[in-house]
């Protein structure tokens, strides 16, 4: 009895010990407890949870004079430039959150000049700062040290009537020095200046679409009094713009009606220098943020800002839900994270988003919290973005490896399955490629793999298959001939 | 033997609709057991098609497939059609009896089985570019069945073409009305049961 008990105790303790040793040996993947969920939409349009791609890692705020209703931010070369709208100043932070410089005034023609409610800013690769000095109705061009280079005043044109206020809100400056400005109340598109600051025209106006029903209703069945009370059908204004490394402009639209949202209207555009929208929309879902609403009265995603990586992945900030929507260059939803609330790492009224050049950190400016929130990339996010990056370079072997890593974290990732399938397709492993494309729900590549697979089968087995059939048919024919001859011989015999 | 013959006769009906449906009724060439067999085959076809069609042409969520729902759907639509059609045609001087309608309707569904069943293995050897053939044949099967249903109704009830089309549209409306009344009935019964149960409970608590 005692022996058995001893034996039992020993086995149990051995099992416990091995479990402890094993579990400590296992690779420990620790995710900081994020106050929000990370998810994306799959092929069926269902939201599928996934591991966090970015986690909250701290917030920067100014101690002496806090930010006040800051509206825009720009991240470049380890510096965070903030348009501190409420305090009418430009704040430049270092990457660790310490103040690098604060610009409150500048010398303009010998006198001291100040900003007035600047709502947007842009920094050129040479670190020159362009500020949309909103209430003063002008654009200020400063050099890297904060001294004035020039002032770009209200555009001189008949296209904007004299009694209409000119309030520049956001701006970008492209590589050749052209300046594009979003101005309040101007719905003809972006205001374009040439490198000398001379008004050139409007660019990239949103197309107006009126449904047939609405057109007939407005023109034939409404009284004048009704018409007056109806909303005018005008092009939508852009809410923010971002210049990517290829000199294309990402523009977000935030005031999209409920009906347009349900119809899948575009909420973001990528404009080329002629103003044509060239955003690729090849994903499974429309690029409108969240596909479903929690309730009928809940607000739809409202895009306020966007930033992009040089390999086509872009991050869109949604001010209604406090979320960041990530899409790849084809318009596939990669991951969605963030939320509104009072917990640490949640947002109140996000205004602007910026990303470090190496994608290690995302900064979000919140104009109610008066903070810059930092989100650091996780192992999973790094593998995912790396896979897309390597794929964009054409490095299929590297991408394959990264997709395998992504799958270790997230077995629901359709991109990973498709990515691995593509690698197999290139290697000529068609049957496996088909399996992976099916897991990734991609019929376009599945049929391609299947075509090759069918061809391969035909090449291998067609000869044997046809050989067997020919032999059978030949035997049948010979049998018939033999039968005929026999009958003929029999008849001949009878006739004799 | 009678059963096999009547089943085999369905192949004649689908190729010679007017003649075929006439003999189906007047010469008693069809049978209810054959009609039931065809209906079971239609149900089987719809299930096999959903489950076994190749990934390229299959847009059903296989993890959410419910065979019972498929069976009930096909069966319910068939019964509803027959009942609504019978109700209407007995008011509109139709000559067909209930059994005639049930047999004619089932025989009209044969092309759906004959075309869709072979399409399932075919879907595994064609690519998406060749998928046009797949779609065309699927559409043909439904158009053919629809055409047979029109001729079936026309011949069974001795109607003109105009009256047939009108009857068929009314039948669909009738199906909706029956469905509505059925749901209403269930809802009312449910309330009555709850009402009685509550009264019983109340009485139990008082004593």
Short mmCIF file of N, CA, C and O in Angstrom, two decimals, chain A residues 42-44 46 437-438 441-443 446-447 450-451 454, chain B residues 55-56 58-61 64 124-130:
data_model
loop_
_atom_site.label_atom_id
_atom_site.label_comp_id
_atom_site.label_asym_id
_atom_site.label_seq_id
_atom_site.Cartn_x
_atom_site.Cartn_y
_atom_site.Cartn_z
N UNK A 42 -13.27 39.57 -42.43
CA UNK A 42 -12.84 38.48 -43.30
C UNK A 42 -13.67 38.51 -44.58
O UNK A 42 -14.43 39.44 -44.84
N UNK A 43 -13.52 37.46 -45.39
CA UNK A 43 -14.15 37.42 -46.70
C UNK A 43 -15.67 37.48 -46.59
O UNK A 43 -16.35 38.01 -47.45
N UNK A 44 -16.20 36.94 -45.50
CA UNK A 44 -17.65 36.92 -45.33
C UNK A 44 -18.17 38.24 -44.80
O UNK A 44 -19.38 38.39 -44.61
N UNK A 46 -17.41 39.34 -41.82
CA UNK A 46 -17.58 39.22 -40.37
C UNK A 46 -16.35 39.76 -39.66
O UNK A 46 -15.23 39.58 -40.13
N UNK A 437 -5.19 28.72 -50.82
CA UNK A 437 -6.08 29.75 -51.37
C UNK A 437 -7.51 29.51 -50.91
O UNK A 437 -8.27 30.45 -50.69
N UNK A 438 -7.87 28.25 -50.74
CA UNK A 438 -9.22 27.96 -50.24
C UNK A 438 -9.35 28.43 -48.79
O UNK A 438 -10.37 29.02 -48.42
N UNK A 441 -9.83 31.96 -48.79
CA UNK A 441 -11.05 32.36 -49.49
C UNK A 441 -10.76 33.21 -50.72
O UNK A 441 -11.43 34.22 -50.96
N UNK A 442 -9.73 32.85 -51.48
CA UNK A 442 -9.39 33.65 -52.65
C UNK A 442 -9.59 32.82 -53.91
O UNK A 442 -8.80 31.95 -54.24
N UNK A 443 -10.67 33.10 -54.63
CA UNK A 443 -11.01 32.31 -55.81
C UNK A 443 -10.18 32.70 -57.02
O UNK A 443 -9.95 31.90 -57.90
N UNK A 446 -7.04 30.82 -56.63
CA UNK A 446 -7.37 29.39 -56.58
C UNK A 446 -7.52 28.85 -57.99
O UNK A 446 -6.96 27.81 -58.34
N UNK A 447 -8.23 29.58 -58.83
CA UNK A 447 -8.48 29.08 -60.18
C UNK A 447 -7.18 29.03 -60.99
O UNK A 447 -6.98 28.15 -61.81
N UNK A 450 -5.40 26.02 -59.80
CA UNK A 450 -6.14 24.85 -60.26
C UNK A 450 -5.88 24.58 -61.74
O UNK A 450 -5.72 23.44 -62.15
N UNK A 451 -5.76 25.66 -62.51
CA UNK A 451 -5.48 25.52 -63.94
C UNK A 451 -4.15 24.79 -64.17
O UNK A 451 -4.07 23.86 -64.97
N UNK A 454 -4.42 21.15 -63.06
CA UNK A 454 -5.14 20.32 -64.03
C UNK A 454 -4.23 19.97 -65.21
O UNK A 454 -4.20 18.85 -65.69
N UNK B 55 -15.08 24.49 -54.70
CA UNK B 55 -14.88 25.76 -53.99
C UNK B 55 -15.08 26.97 -54.90
O UNK B 55 -15.61 28.00 -54.50
N UNK B 56 -14.69 26.82 -56.17
CA UNK B 56 -14.75 27.95 -57.09
C UNK B 56 -16.17 28.45 -57.30
O UNK B 56 -16.40 29.63 -57.52
N UNK B 58 -18.85 27.54 -55.26
CA UNK B 58 -19.65 27.32 -54.07
C UNK B 58 -19.53 28.51 -53.13
O UNK B 58 -18.48 28.75 -52.55
N UNK B 59 -20.59 29.28 -53.02
CA UNK B 59 -20.53 30.46 -52.17
C UNK B 59 -21.35 30.26 -50.88
O UNK B 59 -21.78 31.22 -50.27
N UNK B 60 -21.57 29.01 -50.50
CA UNK B 60 -22.30 28.73 -49.27
C UNK B 60 -21.31 28.56 -48.13
O UNK B 60 -20.20 28.09 -48.33
N UNK B 61 -21.74 28.95 -46.95
CA UNK B 61 -20.90 28.71 -45.77
C UNK B 61 -21.11 27.28 -45.34
O UNK B 61 -22.13 26.93 -44.76
N UNK B 64 -22.04 26.38 -41.81
CA UNK B 64 -23.35 26.76 -41.29
C UNK B 64 -24.47 26.07 -42.05
O UNK B 64 -25.63 26.49 -42.00
N UNK B 124 -15.81 20.37 -60.57
CA UNK B 124 -14.48 20.08 -60.04
C UNK B 124 -13.40 20.02 -61.12
O UNK B 124 -12.23 19.94 -60.79
N UNK B 125 -13.79 20.02 -62.38
CA UNK B 125 -12.77 19.94 -63.42
C UNK B 125 -12.73 21.19 -64.29
O UNK B 125 -12.01 21.24 -65.28
N UNK B 126 -13.49 22.24 -63.95
CA UNK B 126 -13.42 23.46 -64.76
C UNK B 126 -12.89 24.62 -63.93
O UNK B 126 -13.04 24.66 -62.71
N UNK B 127 -12.24 25.57 -64.61
CA UNK B 127 -11.69 26.74 -63.93
C UNK B 127 -12.73 27.86 -63.97
O UNK B 127 -13.78 27.72 -64.58
N UNK B 128 -12.40 28.96 -63.31
CA UNK B 128 -13.35 30.07 -63.22
C UNK B 128 -13.67 30.64 -64.59
O UNK B 128 -14.77 31.10 -64.85
N UNK B 129 -12.67 30.62 -65.51
CA UNK B 129 -12.90 31.18 -66.84
C UNK B 129 -13.92 30.34 -67.62
O UNK B 129 -14.66 30.85 -68.44
N UNK B 130 -13.90 29.04 -67.34
CA UNK B 130 -14.85 28.16 -68.02
C UNK B 130 -16.18 28.11 -67.27
O UNK B 130 -17.07 27.36 -67.63
#
